[in-house]
Short mmCIF file of N, CA and C in Angstrom, two decimals:
data_model
loop_
_atom_site.label_atom_id
_atom_site.label_comp_id
_atom_site.label_asym_id
_atom_site.label_seq_id
_atom_site.Cartn_x
_atom_site.Cartn_y
_atom_site.Cartn_z
N MET A 1 -52.78 -23.12 25.13
CA MET A 1 -52.75 -22.87 26.17
C MET A 1 -51.82 -22.25 27.27
N VAL A 2 -50.95 -23.17 27.47
CA VAL A 2 -49.49 -22.67 27.94
C VAL A 2 -49.15 -21.84 27.45
N TYR A 3 -48.57 -21.98 25.77
CA TYR A 3 -48.38 -21.46 25.20
C TYR A 3 -48.94 -19.57 24.98
N SER A 4 -50.50 -19.59 25.02
CA SER A 4 -50.85 -17.97 24.94
C SER A 4 -50.89 -17.87 26.53
N THR A 5 -50.68 -17.99 27.43
CA THR A 5 -50.40 -17.77 28.64
C THR A 5 -48.94 -17.17 28.99
N ALA A 6 -48.16 -17.96 28.37
CA ALA A 6 -46.81 -17.30 28.61
C ALA A 6 -46.77 -16.04 27.35
N PHE A 7 -46.70 -16.27 26.39
CA PHE A 7 -46.95 -14.94 26.18
C PHE A 7 -47.93 -13.34 26.41
N GLY A 8 -48.84 -14.55 26.98
CA GLY A 8 -49.88 -13.16 28.13
C GLY A 8 -49.00 -12.91 28.68
N GLY A 9 -48.03 -13.21 29.64
CA GLY A 9 -47.70 -12.98 30.84
C GLY A 9 -46.11 -11.56 30.21
N LEU A 10 -45.73 -12.52 28.71
CA LEU A 10 -44.54 -11.44 28.46
C LEU A 10 -45.05 -10.22 28.01
N PHE A 11 -46.40 -10.18 27.09
CA PHE A 11 -47.03 -9.50 27.31
C PHE A 11 -47.35 -8.39 28.12
N ALA A 12 -47.20 -8.88 29.22
CA ALA A 12 -48.35 -7.55 30.10
C ALA A 12 -46.99 -7.36 30.74
N LEU A 13 -45.68 -7.63 30.79
CA LEU A 13 -44.25 -7.21 30.92
C LEU A 13 -43.70 -5.85 30.14
N VAL A 14 -44.25 -6.28 29.10
CA VAL A 14 -43.74 -5.56 27.65
C VAL A 14 -44.52 -4.31 27.86
N PHE A 15 -45.95 -4.74 27.60
CA PHE A 15 -46.74 -3.24 28.08
C PHE A 15 -46.71 -2.56 28.71
N SER A 16 -46.39 -3.32 30.30
CA SER A 16 -46.12 -2.16 31.53
C SER A 16 -44.84 -1.39 31.27
N TYR A 17 -43.69 -1.58 30.77
CA TYR A 17 -42.56 -1.26 30.70
C TYR A 17 -43.34 -0.04 29.50
N ALA A 18 -43.53 -0.38 28.02
CA ALA A 18 -44.68 0.67 26.97
C ALA A 18 -45.40 1.61 27.70
N ASN A 19 -46.63 0.94 28.72
CA ASN A 19 -47.75 2.07 29.23
C ASN A 19 -46.57 3.33 29.79
N GLY A 20 -47.06 4.83 29.15
CA GLY A 20 -46.85 5.90 29.64
C GLY A 20 -45.30 6.29 28.94
N ARG A 21 -45.09 5.40 27.94
CA ARG A 21 -43.11 5.50 27.54
C ARG A 21 -43.60 6.54 25.27
N MET A 22 -45.10 5.82 25.52
CA MET A 22 -45.19 5.79 24.12
C MET A 22 -45.54 6.83 24.07
N LYS A 23 -46.65 7.91 22.84
CA LYS A 23 -47.53 9.17 22.91
C LYS A 23 -48.90 8.90 23.16
N SER A 24 -49.28 7.53 22.85
CA SER A 24 -50.67 7.56 23.45
C SER A 24 -50.95 7.41 25.17
N THR A 25 -51.64 8.09 25.65
CA THR A 25 -51.81 7.73 26.62
C THR A 25 -52.67 6.96 27.33
N ASP A 26 -53.75 5.84 26.08
CA ASP A 26 -55.32 5.25 25.98
C ASP A 26 -54.22 3.57 26.31
N PRO A 27 -54.45 2.89 27.37
CA PRO A 27 -53.58 2.00 27.19
C PRO A 27 -54.20 1.47 25.92
N ARG A 28 -56.00 0.86 25.48
CA ARG A 28 -56.04 0.45 24.48
C ARG A 28 -55.49 0.23 23.30
N VAL A 29 -55.10 1.74 23.22
CA VAL A 29 -53.69 2.05 21.55
C VAL A 29 -52.14 1.38 22.01
N VAL A 30 -52.35 1.49 23.02
CA VAL A 30 -50.78 1.29 23.13
C VAL A 30 -50.68 -0.77 23.33
N SER A 31 -51.93 -0.83 24.00
CA SER A 31 -51.81 -2.98 23.72
C SER A 31 -52.35 -2.90 22.64
N VAL A 32 -52.80 -2.70 21.50
CA VAL A 32 -52.93 -2.99 20.31
C VAL A 32 -51.76 -2.50 19.12
N LEU A 33 -51.47 -1.45 19.54
CA LEU A 33 -49.83 -1.12 18.89
C LEU A 33 -48.74 -2.15 19.13
N LEU A 34 -49.01 -2.81 20.21
CA LEU A 34 -47.78 -3.80 20.17
C LEU A 34 -48.49 -5.14 20.38
N ALA A 35 -49.68 -5.34 20.28
CA ALA A 35 -49.98 -6.89 19.47
C ALA A 35 -49.61 -7.26 18.11
N ILE A 36 -49.69 -5.94 17.55
CA ILE A 36 -49.51 -5.49 15.90
C ILE A 36 -48.09 -6.18 15.91
N THR A 37 -47.09 -5.34 16.28
CA THR A 37 -45.89 -5.70 16.76
C THR A 37 -45.04 -6.50 16.28
N GLY A 38 -45.70 -7.11 17.78
CA GLY A 38 -45.76 -8.70 18.66
C GLY A 38 -45.83 -9.76 17.73
N ILE A 39 -46.82 -9.69 16.97
CA ILE A 39 -47.50 -10.81 15.48
C ILE A 39 -46.53 -10.49 14.44
N ILE A 40 -46.53 -9.82 13.90
CA ILE A 40 -45.22 -9.13 12.62
C ILE A 40 -44.07 -9.56 13.07
N ALA A 41 -43.61 -9.28 14.21
CA ALA A 41 -42.13 -9.54 14.84
C ALA A 41 -41.42 -10.74 14.98
N VAL A 42 -43.11 -11.37 16.21
CA VAL A 42 -42.72 -12.74 16.65
C VAL A 42 -43.09 -14.05 15.93
N TYR A 43 -43.92 -13.69 14.88
CA TYR A 43 -44.75 -14.71 14.13
C TYR A 43 -44.80 -15.20 12.89
N VAL A 44 -45.02 -13.30 12.06
CA VAL A 44 -45.24 -13.53 10.56
C VAL A 44 -43.87 -13.06 10.17
N VAL A 45 -43.19 -12.51 10.78
CA VAL A 45 -41.92 -12.43 9.46
C VAL A 45 -40.80 -13.55 9.66
N PRO A 46 -41.04 -14.37 11.26
CA PRO A 46 -40.00 -15.76 10.89
C PRO A 46 -40.70 -16.86 10.36
N SER A 47 -42.02 -16.45 10.24
CA SER A 47 -42.62 -18.02 9.22
C SER A 47 -42.63 -17.32 7.87
N ILE A 48 -42.35 -16.67 7.18
CA ILE A 48 -42.08 -16.50 6.40
C ILE A 48 -40.81 -17.31 5.78
N LYS A 49 -39.88 -16.70 6.70
CA LYS A 49 -38.39 -18.12 6.40
C LYS A 49 -38.52 -19.43 6.96
N TYR A 50 -39.42 -19.44 7.90
CA TYR A 50 -39.42 -20.97 8.08
C TYR A 50 -40.61 -21.27 8.67
N PRO A 51 -41.82 -21.56 7.48
CA PRO A 51 -43.11 -21.80 8.13
C PRO A 51 -43.62 -23.08 8.83
N ALA A 52 -44.42 -22.95 9.58
CA ALA A 52 -45.18 -24.18 10.40
C ALA A 52 -45.00 -25.39 9.14
N ASN A 53 -44.77 -26.61 9.85
CA ASN A 53 -45.10 -27.43 9.15
C ASN A 53 -45.81 -28.64 10.02
N PRO A 54 -46.78 -29.82 9.71
CA PRO A 54 -47.64 -30.21 10.56
C PRO A 54 -46.58 -31.23 11.13
N PRO A 55 -47.41 -31.92 12.04
CA PRO A 55 -46.02 -32.99 13.34
C PRO A 55 -45.65 -34.19 12.72
N SER A 56 -44.42 -34.21 12.37
CA SER A 56 -43.61 -35.65 11.95
C SER A 56 -43.47 -35.19 9.80
N VAL A 57 -43.51 -33.98 9.85
CA VAL A 57 -43.06 -33.65 8.48
C VAL A 57 -41.25 -32.93 8.66
N GLY A 58 -40.51 -33.71 7.89
CA GLY A 58 -39.35 -32.96 7.76
C GLY A 58 -38.41 -34.41 8.55
N ASN A 59 -36.97 -34.49 8.77
CA ASN A 59 -35.96 -35.21 9.27
C ASN A 59 -36.51 -35.01 10.67
N PRO A 60 -36.76 -36.24 11.53
CA PRO A 60 -36.51 -36.00 12.80
C PRO A 60 -35.09 -35.55 13.81
N ASP A 61 -34.46 -35.73 12.51
CA ASP A 61 -32.82 -35.62 13.08
C ASP A 61 -32.56 -34.75 13.02
N THR A 62 -33.07 -33.32 12.79
CA THR A 62 -32.68 -32.08 12.00
C THR A 62 -33.69 -30.92 12.95
N ILE A 63 -35.03 -31.60 13.99
CA ILE A 63 -35.13 -30.93 14.11
C ILE A 63 -34.80 -30.05 15.61
N GLY A 64 -33.98 -30.32 15.96
CA GLY A 64 -33.15 -29.44 16.78
C GLY A 64 -32.54 -27.98 15.85
N MET A 65 -31.71 -28.54 14.61
CA MET A 65 -31.30 -27.14 14.18
C MET A 65 -32.47 -26.32 13.43
N ARG A 66 -33.58 -27.22 12.95
CA ARG A 66 -34.65 -26.13 12.67
C ARG A 66 -35.20 -25.11 13.50
N THR A 67 -35.31 -25.76 14.82
CA THR A 67 -36.07 -25.26 15.73
C THR A 67 -34.84 -23.77 16.19
N GLU A 68 -33.40 -24.37 16.31
CA GLU A 68 -32.51 -22.98 16.71
C GLU A 68 -32.80 -22.34 15.44
N LEU A 69 -33.06 -22.40 14.01
CA LEU A 69 -32.95 -20.92 13.13
C LEU A 69 -33.75 -20.52 13.30
N TYR A 70 -35.54 -20.70 13.04
CA TYR A 70 -36.68 -20.39 13.85
C TYR A 70 -36.65 -19.43 15.20
N PHE A 71 -36.04 -19.62 15.73
CA PHE A 71 -35.68 -18.94 17.14
C PHE A 71 -34.72 -17.78 16.86
N ILE A 72 -33.79 -17.97 16.00
CA ILE A 72 -32.65 -16.94 15.84
C ILE A 72 -32.96 -15.85 15.06
N MET A 73 -34.33 -16.36 14.14
CA MET A 73 -35.19 -15.27 13.31
C MET A 73 -35.74 -14.80 13.83
N MET A 74 -35.95 -15.79 14.71
CA MET A 74 -37.59 -14.88 15.77
C MET A 74 -36.99 -13.57 16.52
N LEU A 75 -35.45 -13.82 17.12
CA LEU A 75 -35.12 -12.87 18.02
C LEU A 75 -34.49 -11.65 17.59
N VAL A 76 -33.77 -11.50 16.03
CA VAL A 76 -33.22 -10.76 15.26
C VAL A 76 -34.24 -9.85 14.88
N SER A 77 -36.29 -10.44 14.22
CA SER A 77 -36.83 -10.04 13.89
C SER A 77 -37.17 -9.20 15.69
N LEU A 78 -37.28 -9.47 17.18
CA LEU A 78 -37.97 -8.82 17.32
C LEU A 78 -36.83 -7.62 17.90
N LEU A 79 -35.52 -8.19 17.65
CA LEU A 79 -34.61 -7.17 18.28
C LEU A 79 -34.16 -6.05 17.09
N GLY A 80 -34.85 -6.56 15.63
CA GLY A 80 -35.06 -5.45 14.96
C GLY A 80 -35.92 -4.71 15.22
N MET A 81 -36.90 -4.83 15.51
CA MET A 81 -39.13 -4.37 15.79
C MET A 81 -38.08 -3.09 16.76
N ILE A 82 -37.47 -3.56 17.95
CA ILE A 82 -37.23 -2.86 18.86
C ILE A 82 -35.82 -1.77 18.14
N ALA A 83 -35.51 -2.17 17.59
CA ALA A 83 -33.82 -1.73 16.72
C ALA A 83 -34.69 -0.62 15.76
N ALA A 84 -35.91 -0.61 15.36
CA ALA A 84 -36.58 0.09 14.43
C ALA A 84 -37.61 1.49 15.17
N THR A 85 -37.70 1.17 16.43
CA THR A 85 -39.05 1.42 17.12
C THR A 85 -37.82 2.77 17.29
N MET A 86 -37.25 2.59 18.54
CA MET A 86 -36.21 3.61 18.74
C MET A 86 -35.42 4.31 17.96
N LEU A 87 -35.66 3.92 16.66
CA LEU A 87 -35.07 4.75 15.29
C LEU A 87 -36.16 5.73 14.76
N GLN A 88 -36.97 5.14 15.65
CA GLN A 88 -37.92 6.37 14.38
C GLN A 88 -37.92 7.11 15.36
N GLY A 89 -38.22 6.95 16.68
CA GLY A 89 -38.22 8.04 17.98
C GLY A 89 -37.24 8.96 17.57
N ARG A 90 -36.04 8.29 17.11
CA ARG A 90 -35.21 9.64 17.18
C ARG A 90 -34.79 10.49 15.74
N LEU A 91 -35.14 9.87 15.22
CA LEU A 91 -35.88 10.27 13.69
C LEU A 91 -37.08 11.41 13.67
N ARG A 92 -37.83 11.24 14.39
CA ARG A 92 -38.73 12.42 14.54
C ARG A 92 -38.92 13.63 15.21
N ARG A 93 -37.53 13.89 15.69
CA ARG A 93 -36.54 14.94 15.73
C ARG A 93 -36.22 15.53 15.12
N GLN A 94 -36.10 14.95 13.92
CA GLN A 94 -35.65 15.34 12.56
C GLN A 94 -36.58 15.80 11.54
N TYR A 95 -37.89 14.41 11.16
CA TYR A 95 -38.51 14.47 10.07
C TYR A 95 -39.93 14.09 11.05
N ASN A 96 -41.26 13.98 9.91
CA ASN A 96 -42.22 14.27 10.24
C ASN A 96 -42.48 12.76 10.66
N ALA A 97 -43.67 12.75 11.13
CA ALA A 97 -43.75 10.98 11.66
C ALA A 97 -44.05 9.97 10.69
N TRP A 98 -44.96 10.60 9.12
CA TRP A 98 -44.52 9.07 8.53
C TRP A 98 -43.37 9.82 7.90
N THR A 99 -43.09 10.33 7.78
CA THR A 99 -41.06 10.03 7.07
C THR A 99 -40.42 8.75 8.01
N SER A 100 -40.20 9.28 9.21
CA SER A 100 -39.24 8.91 10.30
C SER A 100 -40.13 7.13 10.33
N THR A 101 -41.27 6.80 10.19
CA THR A 101 -41.91 5.44 10.53
C THR A 101 -41.32 5.03 9.38
N TYR A 102 -41.39 5.83 7.95
CA TYR A 102 -40.54 4.48 6.70
C TYR A 102 -39.46 4.44 6.78
N LEU A 103 -38.99 5.35 7.14
CA LEU A 103 -37.18 5.03 7.03
C LEU A 103 -36.79 3.93 7.99
N ALA A 104 -37.65 3.67 9.58
CA ALA A 104 -37.54 3.03 10.40
C ALA A 104 -38.32 1.48 10.09
N GLY A 105 -38.81 1.28 8.90
CA GLY A 105 -39.63 0.39 8.73
C GLY A 105 -38.56 -0.13 7.57
N ALA A 106 -38.01 0.58 7.04
CA ALA A 106 -37.26 0.08 6.07
C ALA A 106 -35.61 -0.48 6.77
N CYS A 107 -35.51 -0.34 7.70
CA CYS A 107 -34.13 -0.63 8.06
C CYS A 107 -34.55 -1.85 8.95
N TYR A 108 -35.58 -2.43 9.47
CA TYR A 108 -36.66 -3.18 9.53
C TYR A 108 -36.37 -4.50 9.42
N ILE A 109 -37.17 -4.12 7.33
CA ILE A 109 -37.15 -4.72 6.77
C ILE A 109 -35.73 -5.45 6.26
N LEU A 110 -34.81 -3.98 5.82
CA LEU A 110 -33.45 -4.27 5.43
C LEU A 110 -32.57 -5.61 6.71
N ILE A 111 -32.87 -5.20 7.91
CA ILE A 111 -32.42 -6.23 8.71
C ILE A 111 -33.06 -7.59 8.58
N VAL A 112 -34.40 -7.85 8.99
CA VAL A 112 -34.84 -9.22 8.79
C VAL A 112 -34.90 -10.03 7.77
N PHE A 113 -34.76 -8.74 5.89
CA PHE A 113 -34.59 -9.55 4.72
C PHE A 113 -32.98 -9.94 4.83
N THR A 114 -31.82 -8.79 5.14
CA THR A 114 -30.61 -9.38 5.17
C THR A 114 -30.70 -10.78 5.81
N THR A 115 -31.35 -10.88 7.21
CA THR A 115 -31.03 -12.11 7.93
C THR A 115 -31.20 -13.34 7.81
N GLY A 116 -32.90 -12.98 6.99
CA GLY A 116 -33.28 -13.94 5.87
C GLY A 116 -32.50 -15.15 5.30
N GLU A 117 -31.79 -14.31 4.51
CA GLU A 117 -30.72 -14.20 3.25
C GLU A 117 -29.43 -15.11 3.61
N LEU A 118 -29.18 -14.70 4.79
CA LEU A 118 -27.57 -15.27 5.74
C LEU A 118 -27.99 -16.37 6.53
N LEU A 119 -29.45 -17.08 6.69
CA LEU A 119 -29.64 -17.93 7.17
C LEU A 119 -29.94 -19.14 6.43
N PRO A 120 -29.67 -20.51 6.87
CA PRO A 120 -29.77 -21.50 5.44
C PRO A 120 -31.22 -21.44 5.36
N ALA A 121 -31.68 -22.26 4.01
CA ALA A 121 -32.95 -22.47 3.95
C ALA A 121 -33.04 -23.93 4.51
N VAL A 122 -34.44 -24.46 4.87
CA VAL A 122 -35.12 -25.61 5.21
C VAL A 122 -36.20 -25.91 4.46
N ASN A 123 -36.06 -27.06 3.33
CA ASN A 123 -37.13 -27.31 2.97
C ASN A 123 -36.89 -29.26 2.84
N GLU A 124 -37.90 -29.81 4.35
CA GLU A 124 -37.80 -30.94 4.02
C GLU A 124 -39.19 -32.03 4.05
N VAL A 125 -40.15 -30.60 2.91
CA VAL A 125 -41.90 -31.30 3.33
C VAL A 125 -40.93 -32.71 1.80
N PRO A 126 -42.24 -33.47 1.96
CA PRO A 126 -41.34 -34.30 1.12
C PRO A 126 -42.35 -33.71 -0.17
N SER A 127 -41.81 -34.26 -1.81
CA SER A 127 -42.81 -34.17 -2.51
C SER A 127 -43.64 -34.37 -2.87
N ASN A 128 -44.25 -35.25 -1.97
CA ASN A 128 -45.37 -36.45 -2.08
C ASN A 128 -46.41 -36.14 -1.17
N PHE A 129 -46.20 -35.01 -0.12
CA PHE A 129 -47.08 -34.34 0.82
C PHE A 129 -48.06 -33.35 0.05
N PRO A 130 -49.51 -33.61 0.34
CA PRO A 130 -50.56 -33.21 -0.09
C PRO A 130 -50.28 -31.52 0.26
N ALA A 131 -50.58 -30.75 -0.54
CA ALA A 131 -50.28 -29.55 -0.85
C ALA A 131 -51.05 -29.13 -0.21
N ASP A 132 -52.43 -29.14 -0.19
CA ASP A 132 -53.81 -28.62 0.79
C ASP A 132 -53.45 -28.79 1.83
N LEU A 133 -52.91 -30.08 2.78
CA LEU A 133 -53.26 -30.22 3.83
C LEU A 133 -52.42 -29.30 4.54
N LEU A 134 -50.91 -29.33 3.78
CA LEU A 134 -50.10 -28.08 4.20
C LEU A 134 -50.44 -27.22 4.56
N TRP A 135 -51.39 -26.83 3.54
CA TRP A 135 -51.54 -24.95 2.95
C TRP A 135 -52.67 -25.09 4.59
N ASN A 136 -53.26 -25.82 4.36
CA ASN A 136 -54.16 -25.44 5.77
C ASN A 136 -53.83 -26.20 6.94
N PHE A 137 -52.72 -26.63 7.09
CA PHE A 137 -51.83 -26.51 8.56
C PHE A 137 -51.51 -25.22 9.07
N ARG A 138 -50.98 -24.79 7.60
CA ARG A 138 -50.24 -23.30 7.97
C ARG A 138 -51.65 -21.94 7.77
N ILE A 139 -53.02 -22.18 7.28
CA ILE A 139 -53.48 -21.63 7.65
C ILE A 139 -54.23 -21.70 9.11
N ASP A 140 -54.11 -22.91 9.67
CA ASP A 140 -54.48 -22.44 10.97
C ASP A 140 -53.18 -22.50 11.46
N SER A 141 -52.87 -22.32 12.30
CA SER A 141 -51.15 -21.69 12.34
C SER A 141 -51.50 -20.06 12.72
N LEU A 142 -51.59 -19.53 10.74
CA LEU A 142 -51.88 -18.48 11.58
C LEU A 142 -52.97 -17.69 11.55
N GLY A 143 -54.16 -18.47 11.34
CA GLY A 143 -55.44 -18.39 12.15
C GLY A 143 -55.21 -18.28 13.62
N MET A 144 -54.85 -19.23 14.36
CA MET A 144 -54.20 -19.63 16.01
C MET A 144 -53.31 -18.31 16.33
N GLN A 145 -52.51 -17.20 15.64
CA GLN A 145 -51.57 -16.69 16.34
C GLN A 145 -52.66 -15.28 16.24
N ILE A 146 -53.33 -15.30 15.60
CA ILE A 146 -54.26 -14.16 15.18
C ILE A 146 -55.33 -13.74 16.21
N ILE A 147 -55.88 -14.87 16.39
CA ILE A 147 -56.66 -15.33 18.01
C ILE A 147 -56.11 -14.59 19.11
N MET A 148 -54.96 -15.34 18.53
CA MET A 148 -54.10 -14.80 20.14
C MET A 148 -53.32 -13.42 20.50
N TRP A 149 -53.12 -13.32 19.40
CA TRP A 149 -52.23 -11.67 19.58
C TRP A 149 -53.52 -10.72 19.81
N ALA A 150 -54.60 -10.48 18.93
CA ALA A 150 -55.93 -10.24 18.71
C ALA A 150 -56.31 -10.00 20.65
N THR A 151 -56.82 -11.43 20.60
CA THR A 151 -57.30 -11.13 21.87
C THR A 151 -56.26 -11.03 23.12
N LEU A 152 -54.39 -10.55 22.95
CA LEU A 152 -53.68 -10.00 23.98
C LEU A 152 -54.40 -8.22 23.83
N GLY A 153 -54.04 -7.93 22.33
CA GLY A 153 -54.14 -6.54 21.75
C GLY A 153 -55.35 -6.37 22.37
N LEU A 154 -56.49 -6.56 22.07
CA LEU A 154 -57.90 -6.44 22.33
C LEU A 154 -58.17 -6.30 24.10
N GLY A 155 -57.97 -7.12 24.48
CA GLY A 155 -58.85 -7.86 25.97
C GLY A 155 -57.80 -7.30 26.74
N PHE A 156 -56.31 -7.24 26.57
CA PHE A 156 -55.76 -6.31 27.88
C PHE A 156 -55.95 -4.75 27.41
N GLY A 157 -55.90 -4.04 26.56
CA GLY A 157 -56.07 -3.28 26.35
C GLY A 157 -57.24 -2.33 26.92
N ALA A 158 -57.81 -3.15 27.05
CA ALA A 158 -59.88 -3.05 27.08
C ALA A 158 -60.03 -3.06 28.65
N PHE A 159 -58.93 -4.09 29.51
CA PHE A 159 -58.85 -4.47 30.73
C PHE A 159 -58.92 -3.78 31.84
N THR A 160 -57.35 -3.14 30.97
CA THR A 160 -56.34 -2.10 31.90
C THR A 160 -57.33 -0.77 31.57
N GLU A 161 -57.53 -0.47 30.65
CA GLU A 161 -58.40 1.20 30.93
C GLU A 161 -59.49 0.81 31.65
N TYR A 162 -60.97 -0.03 31.64
CA TYR A 162 -61.66 -0.48 32.62
C TYR A 162 -60.74 -0.44 34.24
N ALA A 163 -59.63 -0.98 34.19
CA ALA A 163 -59.13 -0.93 35.71
C ALA A 163 -58.62 0.31 36.10
N ASN A 164 -58.35 0.93 35.16
CA ASN A 164 -57.42 3.04 35.49
C ASN A 164 -58.68 3.13 35.64
N ARG A 165 -60.17 2.69 34.48
CA ARG A 165 -60.78 3.54 35.07
C ARG A 165 -61.90 3.90 36.32
N ASN A 166 -61.98 2.26 36.80
CA ASN A 166 -62.72 2.47 38.62
C ASN A 166 -61.88 3.00 39.40
N ARG A 167 -60.18 2.34 39.40
CA ARG A 167 -59.75 2.80 40.18
C ARG A 167 -59.62 3.78 40.15
N PHE A 168 -58.74 4.60 39.28
CA PHE A 168 -58.53 6.24 39.04
C PHE A 168 -59.40 7.22 39.01
N GLY A 169 -60.18 6.91 38.61
CA GLY A 169 -61.17 7.77 37.67
C GLY A 169 -60.81 8.43 36.41
N TYR A 170 -60.31 7.42 35.63
CA TYR A 170 -59.46 7.56 34.84
C TYR A 170 -61.02 7.76 33.21
N ARG A 171 -61.08 8.20 32.47
CA ARG A 171 -61.25 7.51 31.39
C ARG A 171 -61.49 8.56 29.93
N ASN A 172 -60.54 7.54 28.73
CA ASN A 172 -59.63 7.97 27.99
C ASN A 172 -59.01 9.05 27.94
N GLY A 173 -57.60 8.10 29.30
CA GLY A 173 -57.05 8.71 29.46
C GLY A 173 -56.80 10.43 30.24
N ALA A 174 -58.45 10.65 30.48
CA ALA A 174 -58.56 12.32 31.25
C ALA A 174 -59.11 12.06 32.15
N ASN A 175 -58.52 12.67 33.57
CA ASN A 175 -59.34 12.55 34.93
C ASN A 175 -60.37 12.91 34.82
N ILE A 176 -61.27 11.74 35.35
CA ILE A 176 -62.84 12.60 35.75
C ILE A 176 -63.29 13.24 37.16
N GLN A 177 -63.46 14.62 36.68
CA GLN A 177 -63.84 15.42 38.00
C GLN A 177 -64.96 15.41 38.27
N LEU A 178 -65.30 14.35 39.88
CA LEU A 178 -66.55 14.09 40.26
C LEU A 178 -66.87 15.37 41.21
N ASN A 179 -68.35 15.60 40.85
CA ASN A 179 -68.73 17.06 42.07
C ASN A 179 -69.30 16.37 43.25
N ALA A 180 -68.35 17.55 43.89
CA ALA A 180 -68.48 17.08 45.83
C ALA A 180 -69.79 17.90 46.52
N HIS A 181 -70.62 17.72 46.59
CA HIS A 181 -72.05 18.63 47.13
C HIS A 181 -71.78 18.81 48.79
#
């Protein structure tokens, strides 16, 4: 819960910055897009290079190094996602939305792929460790991340839209005109 609460706080800060700066004025759309890019940049990409392992798997002497490598991959992925988003905005001046998105996405993939190739591999799972247990642990880890990011993306956007509607009389980005008699 502490992990999810911390990410919720960070998500709220990023949402506050992004809301109004993105083309969509609907906070639900902004929230869902941030959640999708968040799970990709913060979890999926780093986990491809350094997947989650059950507790006590691996050499305890290398846990610091493994943690550093994971966070380096996460940081590069997150910064690469930010750079790709900024690049996409600049490319939209010259190309259509699809082309600029493809080019920015290709740059992001190039950044994270190159970083993944440059960082050392860590494979400390013993050969006699049960493969089904390892697989189930990694699937459960992914499932927990999907639940957290989906809850953030869908819930935060819905609550923000609801609060805006009740506070400012907005619905789906449009001001509701009230008839005064």
